Coordinates of N, CA and C and ligand atoms in Angstrom, one line a residue:
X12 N 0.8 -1.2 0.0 CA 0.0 0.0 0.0 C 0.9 1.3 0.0
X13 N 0.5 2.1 -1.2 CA 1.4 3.4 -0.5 C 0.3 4.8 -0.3
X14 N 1.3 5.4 0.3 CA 0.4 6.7 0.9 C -0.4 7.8 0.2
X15 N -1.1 8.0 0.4 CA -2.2 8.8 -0.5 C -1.4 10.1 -1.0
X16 N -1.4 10.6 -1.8 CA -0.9 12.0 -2.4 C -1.4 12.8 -3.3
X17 N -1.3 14.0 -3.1 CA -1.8 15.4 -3.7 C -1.6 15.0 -4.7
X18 N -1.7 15.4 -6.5 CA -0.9 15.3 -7.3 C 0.0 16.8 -7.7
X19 N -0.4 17.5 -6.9 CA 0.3 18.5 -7.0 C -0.6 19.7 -5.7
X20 N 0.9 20.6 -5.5 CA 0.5 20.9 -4.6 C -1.0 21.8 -4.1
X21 N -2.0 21.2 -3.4 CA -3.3 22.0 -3.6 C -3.3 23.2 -2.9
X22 N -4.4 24.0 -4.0 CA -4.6 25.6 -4.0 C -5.1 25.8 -2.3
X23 N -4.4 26.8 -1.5 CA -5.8 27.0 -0.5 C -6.8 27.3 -0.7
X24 N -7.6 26.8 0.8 CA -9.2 26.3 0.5 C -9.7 27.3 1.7
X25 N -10.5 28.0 1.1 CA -11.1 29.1 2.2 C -12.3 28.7 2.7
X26 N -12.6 28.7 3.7 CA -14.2 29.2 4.5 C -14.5 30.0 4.9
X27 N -15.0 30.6 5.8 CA -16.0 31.7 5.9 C -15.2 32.8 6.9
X28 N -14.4 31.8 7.7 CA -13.4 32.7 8.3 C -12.1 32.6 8.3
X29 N -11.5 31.3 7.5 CA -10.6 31.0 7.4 C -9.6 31.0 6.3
X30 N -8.4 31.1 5.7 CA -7.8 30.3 4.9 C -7.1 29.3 5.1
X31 N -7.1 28.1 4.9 CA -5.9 27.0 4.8 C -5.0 27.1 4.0
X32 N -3.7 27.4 4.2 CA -2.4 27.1 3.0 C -1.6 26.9 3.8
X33 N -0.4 26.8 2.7 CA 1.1 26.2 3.0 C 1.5 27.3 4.4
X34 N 2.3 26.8 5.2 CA 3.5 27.6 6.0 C 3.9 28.9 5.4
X35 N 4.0 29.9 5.7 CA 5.2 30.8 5.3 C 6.2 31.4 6.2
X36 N 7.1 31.9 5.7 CA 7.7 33.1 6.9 C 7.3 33.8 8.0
X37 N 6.3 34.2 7.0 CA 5.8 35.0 8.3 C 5.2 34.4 9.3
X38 N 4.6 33.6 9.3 CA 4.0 32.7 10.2 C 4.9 32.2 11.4
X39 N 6.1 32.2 11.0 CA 7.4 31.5 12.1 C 7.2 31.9 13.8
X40 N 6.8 33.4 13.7 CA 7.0 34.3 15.1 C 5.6 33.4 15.9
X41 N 4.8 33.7 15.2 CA 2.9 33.3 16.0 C 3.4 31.7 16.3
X42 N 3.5 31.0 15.3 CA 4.1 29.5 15.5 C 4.4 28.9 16.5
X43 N 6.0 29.6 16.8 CA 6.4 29.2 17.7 C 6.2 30.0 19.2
X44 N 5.7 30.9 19.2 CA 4.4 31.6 20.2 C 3.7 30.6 20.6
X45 N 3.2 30.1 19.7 CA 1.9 28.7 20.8 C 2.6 27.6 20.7
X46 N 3.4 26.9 20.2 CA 4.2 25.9 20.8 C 5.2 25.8 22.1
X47 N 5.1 27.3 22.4 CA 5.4 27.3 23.8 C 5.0 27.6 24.7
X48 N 3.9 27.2 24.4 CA 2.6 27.6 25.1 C 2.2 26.5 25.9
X49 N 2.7 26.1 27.1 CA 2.1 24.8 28.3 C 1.1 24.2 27.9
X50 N -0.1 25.2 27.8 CA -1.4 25.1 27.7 C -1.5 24.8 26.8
X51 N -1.0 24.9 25.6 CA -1.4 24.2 24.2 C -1.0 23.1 23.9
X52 N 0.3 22.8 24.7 CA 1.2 21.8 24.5 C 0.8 20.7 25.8
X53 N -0.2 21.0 26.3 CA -0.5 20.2 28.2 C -0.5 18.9 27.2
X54 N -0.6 18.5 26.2 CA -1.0 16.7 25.6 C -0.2 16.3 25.4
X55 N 1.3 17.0 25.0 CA 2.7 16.7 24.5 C 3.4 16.3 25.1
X56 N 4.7 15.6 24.9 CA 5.4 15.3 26.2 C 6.3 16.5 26.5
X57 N 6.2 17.9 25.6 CA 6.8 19.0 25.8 C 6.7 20.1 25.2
X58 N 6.0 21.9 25.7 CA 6.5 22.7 24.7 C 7.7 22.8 23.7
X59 N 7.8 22.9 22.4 CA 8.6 23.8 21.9 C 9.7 24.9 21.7
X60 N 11.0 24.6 21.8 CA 11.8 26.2 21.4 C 11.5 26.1 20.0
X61 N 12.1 27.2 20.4 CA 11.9 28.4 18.8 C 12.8 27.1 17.3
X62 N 13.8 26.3 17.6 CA 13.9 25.5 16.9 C 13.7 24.5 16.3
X63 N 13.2 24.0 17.6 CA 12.4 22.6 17.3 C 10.6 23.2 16.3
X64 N 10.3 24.6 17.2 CA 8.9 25.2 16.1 C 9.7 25.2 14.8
X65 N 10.6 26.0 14.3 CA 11.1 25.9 12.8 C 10.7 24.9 12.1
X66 N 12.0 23.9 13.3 CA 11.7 22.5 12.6 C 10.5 21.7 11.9
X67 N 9.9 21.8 12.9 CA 8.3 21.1 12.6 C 7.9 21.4 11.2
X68 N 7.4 23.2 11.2 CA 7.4 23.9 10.1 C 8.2 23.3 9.1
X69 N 9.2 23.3 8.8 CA 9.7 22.7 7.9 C 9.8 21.4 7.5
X70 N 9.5 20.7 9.0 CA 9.0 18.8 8.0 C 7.5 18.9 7.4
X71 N 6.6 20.0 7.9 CA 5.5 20.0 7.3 C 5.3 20.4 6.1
X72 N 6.6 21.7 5.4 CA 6.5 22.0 4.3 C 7.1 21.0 3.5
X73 N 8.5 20.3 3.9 CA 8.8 19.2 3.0 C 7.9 18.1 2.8
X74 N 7.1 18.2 3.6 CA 5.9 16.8 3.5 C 5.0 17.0 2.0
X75 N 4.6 18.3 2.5 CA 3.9 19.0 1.3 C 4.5 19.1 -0.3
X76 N 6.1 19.5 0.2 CA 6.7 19.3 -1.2 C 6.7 18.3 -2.2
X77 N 6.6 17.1 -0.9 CA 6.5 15.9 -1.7 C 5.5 15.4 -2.0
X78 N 4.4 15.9 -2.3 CA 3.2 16.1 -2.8 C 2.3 15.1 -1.5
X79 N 2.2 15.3 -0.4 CA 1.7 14.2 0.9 C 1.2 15.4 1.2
X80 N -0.5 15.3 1.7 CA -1.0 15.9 2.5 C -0.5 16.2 3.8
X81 N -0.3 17.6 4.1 CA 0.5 18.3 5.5 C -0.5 19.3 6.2
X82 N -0.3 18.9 7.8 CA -1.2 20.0 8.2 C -1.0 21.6 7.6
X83 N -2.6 22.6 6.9 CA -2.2 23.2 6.8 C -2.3 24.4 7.5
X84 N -1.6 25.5 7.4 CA -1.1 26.5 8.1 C -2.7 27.6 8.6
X85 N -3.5 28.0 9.2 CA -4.5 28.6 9.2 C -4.5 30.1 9.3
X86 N -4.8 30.7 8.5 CA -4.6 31.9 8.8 C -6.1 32.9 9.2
X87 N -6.4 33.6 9.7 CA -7.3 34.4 10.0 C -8.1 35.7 9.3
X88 N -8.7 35.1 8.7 CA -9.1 36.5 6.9 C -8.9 37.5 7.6
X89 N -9.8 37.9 9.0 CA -9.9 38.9 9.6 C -8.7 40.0 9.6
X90 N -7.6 39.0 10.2 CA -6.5 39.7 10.4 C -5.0 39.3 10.1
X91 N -5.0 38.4 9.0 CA -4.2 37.6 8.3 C -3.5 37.0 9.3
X92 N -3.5 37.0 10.4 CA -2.5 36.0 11.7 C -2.9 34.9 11.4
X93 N -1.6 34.2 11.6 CA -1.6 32.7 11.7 C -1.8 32.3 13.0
X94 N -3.2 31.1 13.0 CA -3.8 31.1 14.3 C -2.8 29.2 14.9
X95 N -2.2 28.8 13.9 CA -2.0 27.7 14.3 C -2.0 26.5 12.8
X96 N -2.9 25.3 13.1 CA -2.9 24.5 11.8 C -4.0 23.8 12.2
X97 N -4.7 23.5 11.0 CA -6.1 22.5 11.4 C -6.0 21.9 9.7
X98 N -6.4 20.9 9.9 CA -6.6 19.9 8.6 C -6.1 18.6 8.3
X99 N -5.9 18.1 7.3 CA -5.5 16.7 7.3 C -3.6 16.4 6.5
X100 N -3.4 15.8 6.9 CA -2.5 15.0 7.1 C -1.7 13.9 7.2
X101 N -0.9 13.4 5.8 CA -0.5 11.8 5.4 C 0.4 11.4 6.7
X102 N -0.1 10.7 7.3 CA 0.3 9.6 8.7 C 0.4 8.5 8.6
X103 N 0.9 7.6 9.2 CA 0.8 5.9 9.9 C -0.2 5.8 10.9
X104 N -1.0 5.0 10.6 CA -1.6 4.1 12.0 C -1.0 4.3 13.2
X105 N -1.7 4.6 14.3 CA -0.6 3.9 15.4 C 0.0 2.5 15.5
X106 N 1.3 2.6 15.8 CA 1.8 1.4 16.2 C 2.3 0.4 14.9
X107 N 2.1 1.0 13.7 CA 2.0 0.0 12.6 C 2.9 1.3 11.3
X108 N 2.9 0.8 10.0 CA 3.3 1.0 9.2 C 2.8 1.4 8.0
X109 N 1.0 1.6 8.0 CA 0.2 1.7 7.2 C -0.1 2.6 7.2
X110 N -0.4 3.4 5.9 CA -0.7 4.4 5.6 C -1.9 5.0 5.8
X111 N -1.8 6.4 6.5 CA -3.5 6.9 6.5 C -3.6 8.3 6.5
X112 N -4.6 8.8 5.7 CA -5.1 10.4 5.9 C -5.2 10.9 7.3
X113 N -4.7 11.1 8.3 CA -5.3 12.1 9.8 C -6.1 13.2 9.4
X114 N -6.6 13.8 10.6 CA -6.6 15.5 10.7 C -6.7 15.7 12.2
X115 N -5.8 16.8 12.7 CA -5.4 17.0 13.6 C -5.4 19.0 13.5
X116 N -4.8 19.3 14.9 CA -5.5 20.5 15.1 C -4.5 21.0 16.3
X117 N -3.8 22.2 16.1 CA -3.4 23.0 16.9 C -3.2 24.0 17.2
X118 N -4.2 24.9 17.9 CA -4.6 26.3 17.8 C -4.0 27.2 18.9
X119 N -3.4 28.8 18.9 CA -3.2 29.5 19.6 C -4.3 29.4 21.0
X120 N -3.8 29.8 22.2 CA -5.1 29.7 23.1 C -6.7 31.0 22.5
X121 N -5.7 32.2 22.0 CA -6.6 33.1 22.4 C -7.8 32.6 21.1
X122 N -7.3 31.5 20.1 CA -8.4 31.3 19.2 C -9.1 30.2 19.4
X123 N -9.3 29.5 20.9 CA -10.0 28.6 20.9 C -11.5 28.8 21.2
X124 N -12.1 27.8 21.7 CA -13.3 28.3 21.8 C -14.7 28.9 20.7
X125 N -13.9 29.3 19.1 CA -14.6 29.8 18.5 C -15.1 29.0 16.9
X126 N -14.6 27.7 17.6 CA -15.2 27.2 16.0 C -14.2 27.2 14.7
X127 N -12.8 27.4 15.3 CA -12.2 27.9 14.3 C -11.7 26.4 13.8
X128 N -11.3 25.3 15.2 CA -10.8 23.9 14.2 C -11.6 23.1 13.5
X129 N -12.7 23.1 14.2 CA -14.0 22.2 13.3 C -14.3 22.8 12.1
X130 N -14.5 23.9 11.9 CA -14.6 25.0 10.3 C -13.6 24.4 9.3
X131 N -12.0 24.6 9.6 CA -10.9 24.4 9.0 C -10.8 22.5 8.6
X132 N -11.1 21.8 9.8 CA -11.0 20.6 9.2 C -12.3 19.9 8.7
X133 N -13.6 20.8 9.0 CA -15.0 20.2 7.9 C -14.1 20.5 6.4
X134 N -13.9 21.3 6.5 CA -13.6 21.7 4.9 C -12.6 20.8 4.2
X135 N -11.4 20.7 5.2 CA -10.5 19.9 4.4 C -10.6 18.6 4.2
X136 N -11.5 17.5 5.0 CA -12.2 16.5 5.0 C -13.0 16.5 3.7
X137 N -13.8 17.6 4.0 CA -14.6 18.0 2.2 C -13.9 17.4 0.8
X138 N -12.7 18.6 1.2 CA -11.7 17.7 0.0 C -11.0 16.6 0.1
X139 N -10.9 16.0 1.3 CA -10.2 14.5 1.3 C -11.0 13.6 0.8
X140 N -12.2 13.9 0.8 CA -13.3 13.2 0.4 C -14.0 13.3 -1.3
X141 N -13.2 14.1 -1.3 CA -13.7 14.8 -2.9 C -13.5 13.7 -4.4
X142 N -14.0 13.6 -5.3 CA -13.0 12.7 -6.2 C -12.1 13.5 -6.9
X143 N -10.8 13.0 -6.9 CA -9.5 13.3 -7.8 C -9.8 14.3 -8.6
X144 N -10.9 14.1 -9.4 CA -11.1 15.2 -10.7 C -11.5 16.4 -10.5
X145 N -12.3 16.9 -9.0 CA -12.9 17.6 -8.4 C -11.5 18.4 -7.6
X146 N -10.9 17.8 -7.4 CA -8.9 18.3 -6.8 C -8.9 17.8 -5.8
X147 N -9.9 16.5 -4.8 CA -9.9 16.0 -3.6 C -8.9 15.1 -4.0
X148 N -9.0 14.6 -2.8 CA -8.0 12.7 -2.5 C -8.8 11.7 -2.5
X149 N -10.0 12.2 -2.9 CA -10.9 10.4 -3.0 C -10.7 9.1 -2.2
X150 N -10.4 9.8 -1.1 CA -10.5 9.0 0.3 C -11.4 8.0 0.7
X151 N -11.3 7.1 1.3 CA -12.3 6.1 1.6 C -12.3 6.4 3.1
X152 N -11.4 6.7 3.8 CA -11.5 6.9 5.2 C -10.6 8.2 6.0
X153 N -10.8 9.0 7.1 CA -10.0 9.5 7.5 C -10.1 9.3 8.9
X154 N -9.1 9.2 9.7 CA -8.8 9.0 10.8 C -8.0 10.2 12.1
X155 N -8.3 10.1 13.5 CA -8.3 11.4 14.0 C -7.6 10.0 15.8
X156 N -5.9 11.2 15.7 CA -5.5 10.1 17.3 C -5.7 11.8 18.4
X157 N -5.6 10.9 19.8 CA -5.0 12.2 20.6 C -5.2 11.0 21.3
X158 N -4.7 12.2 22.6 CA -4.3 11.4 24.0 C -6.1 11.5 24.5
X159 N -6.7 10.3 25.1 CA -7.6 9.7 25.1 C -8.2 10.8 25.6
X160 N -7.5 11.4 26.8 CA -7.4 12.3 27.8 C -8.2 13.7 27.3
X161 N -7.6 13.9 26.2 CA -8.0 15.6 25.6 C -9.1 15.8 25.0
X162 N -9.5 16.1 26.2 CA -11.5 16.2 26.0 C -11.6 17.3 24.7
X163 N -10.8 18.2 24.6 CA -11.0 19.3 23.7 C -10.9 18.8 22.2
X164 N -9.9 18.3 22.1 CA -9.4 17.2 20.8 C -10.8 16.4 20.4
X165 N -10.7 15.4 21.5 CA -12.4 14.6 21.0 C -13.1 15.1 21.3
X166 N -13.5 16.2 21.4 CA -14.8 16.7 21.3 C -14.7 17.5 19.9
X167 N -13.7 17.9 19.1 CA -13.9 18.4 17.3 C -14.1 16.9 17.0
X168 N -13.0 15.9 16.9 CA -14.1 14.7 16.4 C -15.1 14.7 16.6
X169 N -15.8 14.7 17.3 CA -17.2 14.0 17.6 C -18.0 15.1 17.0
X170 N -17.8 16.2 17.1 CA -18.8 17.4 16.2 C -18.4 17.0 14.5
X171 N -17.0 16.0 14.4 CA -17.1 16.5 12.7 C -17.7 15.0 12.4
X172 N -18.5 14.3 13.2 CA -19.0 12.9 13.0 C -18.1 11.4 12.9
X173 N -17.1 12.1 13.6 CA -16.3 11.0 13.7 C -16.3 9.5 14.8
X174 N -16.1 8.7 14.5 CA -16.4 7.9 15.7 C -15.5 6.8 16.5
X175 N -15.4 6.3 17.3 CA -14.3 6.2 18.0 C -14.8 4.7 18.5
X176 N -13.9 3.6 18.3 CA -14.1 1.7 18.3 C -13.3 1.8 19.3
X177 N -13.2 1.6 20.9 CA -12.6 1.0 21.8 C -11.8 0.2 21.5
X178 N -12.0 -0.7 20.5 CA -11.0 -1.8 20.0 C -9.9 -1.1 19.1
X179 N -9.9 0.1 19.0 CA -8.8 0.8 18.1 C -8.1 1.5 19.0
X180 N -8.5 1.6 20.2 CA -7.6 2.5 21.3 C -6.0 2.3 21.2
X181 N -5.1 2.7 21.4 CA -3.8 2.5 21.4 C -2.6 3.1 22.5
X182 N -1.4 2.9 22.5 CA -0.6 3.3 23.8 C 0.5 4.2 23.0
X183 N 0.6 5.3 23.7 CA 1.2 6.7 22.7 C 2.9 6.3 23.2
X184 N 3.8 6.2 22.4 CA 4.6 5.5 22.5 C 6.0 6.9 23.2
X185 N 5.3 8.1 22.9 CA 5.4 9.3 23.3 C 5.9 9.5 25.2
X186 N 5.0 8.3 25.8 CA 5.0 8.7 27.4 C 5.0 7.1 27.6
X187 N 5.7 6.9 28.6 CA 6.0 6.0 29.4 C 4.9 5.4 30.3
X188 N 5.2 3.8 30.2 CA 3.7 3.2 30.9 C 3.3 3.9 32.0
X189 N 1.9 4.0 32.6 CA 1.7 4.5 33.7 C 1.2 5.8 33.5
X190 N 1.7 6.7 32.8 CA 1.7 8.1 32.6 C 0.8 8.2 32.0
X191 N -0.4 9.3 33.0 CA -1.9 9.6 32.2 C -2.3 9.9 30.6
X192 N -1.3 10.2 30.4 CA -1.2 10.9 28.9 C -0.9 9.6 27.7
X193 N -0.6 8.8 28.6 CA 0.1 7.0 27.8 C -1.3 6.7 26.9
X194 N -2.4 6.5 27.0 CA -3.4 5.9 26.9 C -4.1 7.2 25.4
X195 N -4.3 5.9 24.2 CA -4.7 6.7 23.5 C -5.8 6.9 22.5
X196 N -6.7 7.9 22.0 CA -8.3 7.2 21.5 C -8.0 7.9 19.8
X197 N -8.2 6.9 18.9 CA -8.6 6.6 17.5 C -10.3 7.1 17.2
X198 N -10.0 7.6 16.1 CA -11.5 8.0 15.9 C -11.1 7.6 14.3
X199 N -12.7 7.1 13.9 CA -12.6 7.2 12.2 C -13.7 8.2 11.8
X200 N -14.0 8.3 10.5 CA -14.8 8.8 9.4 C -15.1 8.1 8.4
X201 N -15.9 7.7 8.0 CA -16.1 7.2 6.1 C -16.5 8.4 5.5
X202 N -16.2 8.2 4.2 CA -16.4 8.9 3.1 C -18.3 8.7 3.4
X203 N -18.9 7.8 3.0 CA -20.5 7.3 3.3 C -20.7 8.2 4.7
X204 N -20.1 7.7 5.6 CA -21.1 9.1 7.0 C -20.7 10.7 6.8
X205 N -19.9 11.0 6.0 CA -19.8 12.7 6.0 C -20.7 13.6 6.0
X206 N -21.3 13.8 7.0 CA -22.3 15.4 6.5 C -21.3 16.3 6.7
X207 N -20.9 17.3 5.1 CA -20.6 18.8 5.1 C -21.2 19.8 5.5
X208 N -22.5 19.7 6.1 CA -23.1 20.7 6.6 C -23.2 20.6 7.9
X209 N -22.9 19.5 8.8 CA -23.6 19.0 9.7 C -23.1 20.8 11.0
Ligands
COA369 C1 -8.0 20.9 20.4 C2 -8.4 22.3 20.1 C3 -8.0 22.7 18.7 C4 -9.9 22.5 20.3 O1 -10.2 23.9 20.2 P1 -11.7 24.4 20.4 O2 -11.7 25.8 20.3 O3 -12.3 23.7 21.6 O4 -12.5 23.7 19.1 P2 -13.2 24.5 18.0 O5 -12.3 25.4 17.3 O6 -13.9 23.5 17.1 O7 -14.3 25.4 18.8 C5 -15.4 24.8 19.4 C6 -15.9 25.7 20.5 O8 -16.1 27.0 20.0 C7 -17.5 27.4 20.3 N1 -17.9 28.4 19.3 C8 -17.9 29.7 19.5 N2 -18.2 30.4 18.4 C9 -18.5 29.4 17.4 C10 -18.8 29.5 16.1 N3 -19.0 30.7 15.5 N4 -18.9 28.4 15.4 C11 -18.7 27.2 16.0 N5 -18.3 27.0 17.3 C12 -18.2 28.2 18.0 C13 -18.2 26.1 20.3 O9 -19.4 26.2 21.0 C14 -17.2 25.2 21.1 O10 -17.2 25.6 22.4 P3 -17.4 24.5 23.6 O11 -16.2 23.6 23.5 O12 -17.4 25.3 24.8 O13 -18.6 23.8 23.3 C15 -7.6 23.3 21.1 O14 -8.0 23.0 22.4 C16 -6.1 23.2 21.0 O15 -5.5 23.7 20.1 N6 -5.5 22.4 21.9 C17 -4.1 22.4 22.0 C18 -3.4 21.5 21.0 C19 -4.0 20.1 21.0 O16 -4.2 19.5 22.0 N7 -4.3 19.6 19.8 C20 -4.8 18.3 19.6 C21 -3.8 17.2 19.6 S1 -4.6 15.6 19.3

């Protein structure tokens, strides 16, 4: 099996308050602003310095380069700030070697609260779900991990109709046995249950 890919790199996708696109420059300062942010990072085994934020940034734009869906960068129409990243992204299973679409979500604090990750990843799901000719990925499935723990996390799954098999639960290889954060919940989607309006 190999891993699902762009065929080229896709145009950002706007909604109503948002844009999704690539990383830029400018974006670096806000970035790594909430990655060192405790509170944003409470699921992690650690905030962020300013290098390891680069870093990231940059495996996500090489990911993209290589035509692999990468979280994309969110910017705020309002006020063109980059609020963080929400959307999907070419992953592994946990624990295995198999390829799968995610969508995951990591927002500044002062933008939570407002609907901004569920907006950003309804949409991009839209397009994971799209057929090829339409400029989606003609997905059959997309998949959503966190720490079992992070009610905030599973609770945008569960608003974007995602749903979550106990028997897919997994151990985040991230934290050491024992440690509350160890314990971890899988959620899926099909292409068939997607409401875009929901
Ligand atoms: C996970 C995370 C993105 C969730 O953020 P969030 O703001 O709770 O989620 P959303 O952006 O979908 O916003 C939903 C909330 O906005 C509210 N809201 C306010 N205005 C809204 C609007 N116009 N439209 C929709 N929802 C709105 C909703 O009622 C909901 O609030 P509630 O949780 O009190 O019911 C955020 O907590 C975060 O970045 N955490 C740190 C990083 C992290 O843990 N990432 C996940 C790793 S797996």
């Amino acid at each position: 099996m190999t891993a699902p890919v762009n065929p080229t790199m896709p145009p950002p996708l706007e909604t109503a308050r948002l844009i999704l696109r690539p990383f830029e420059d400018r974006d670096r300062d806000a970035f790594a602003a909430l990655v060192a942010d405790p509170e944003v990072m409470r699921f992690f085994p650690a905030p962020l310095d300013r290098a390891r934020s680069d870093a990231l940034i940059d495996r996500l734009e090489a990911h993209r380069a290589a035509a692999l869906a990468a979280f994309p960068a969110l910017e705020l129409k309002a006020t063109g700030e980059c609020i963080g990243f929400a959307g999907l992204h070419a992953s592994v299973m946990p624990g295995t070697d198999a390829p799968c679409v995610e969508v995951g979500w990591r927002l500044a604090r002062p933008a939570w609260g407002q609907g901004y990750a569920t907006e950003a990843a309804r949409a991009d799901i839209a397009r994971g779900f799209a057929p090829r000719a339409e400029g989606g990925l003609d997905l059959a499935e997309i998949v959503a991990f966190a720490v079992a723990a992070n009610a905030p996390s599973l609770a945008v799954m569960e608003r974007l109709g995602m749903t979550r098999d106990p028997a897919d639960d997994f151990a985040l290889p991230d934290f050491p046995p024992g440690h509350p954060h160890r314990a971890g919940a899988l959620y899926r989607l099909r292409a068939c249950d997607f409401a875009p309006d929901r």
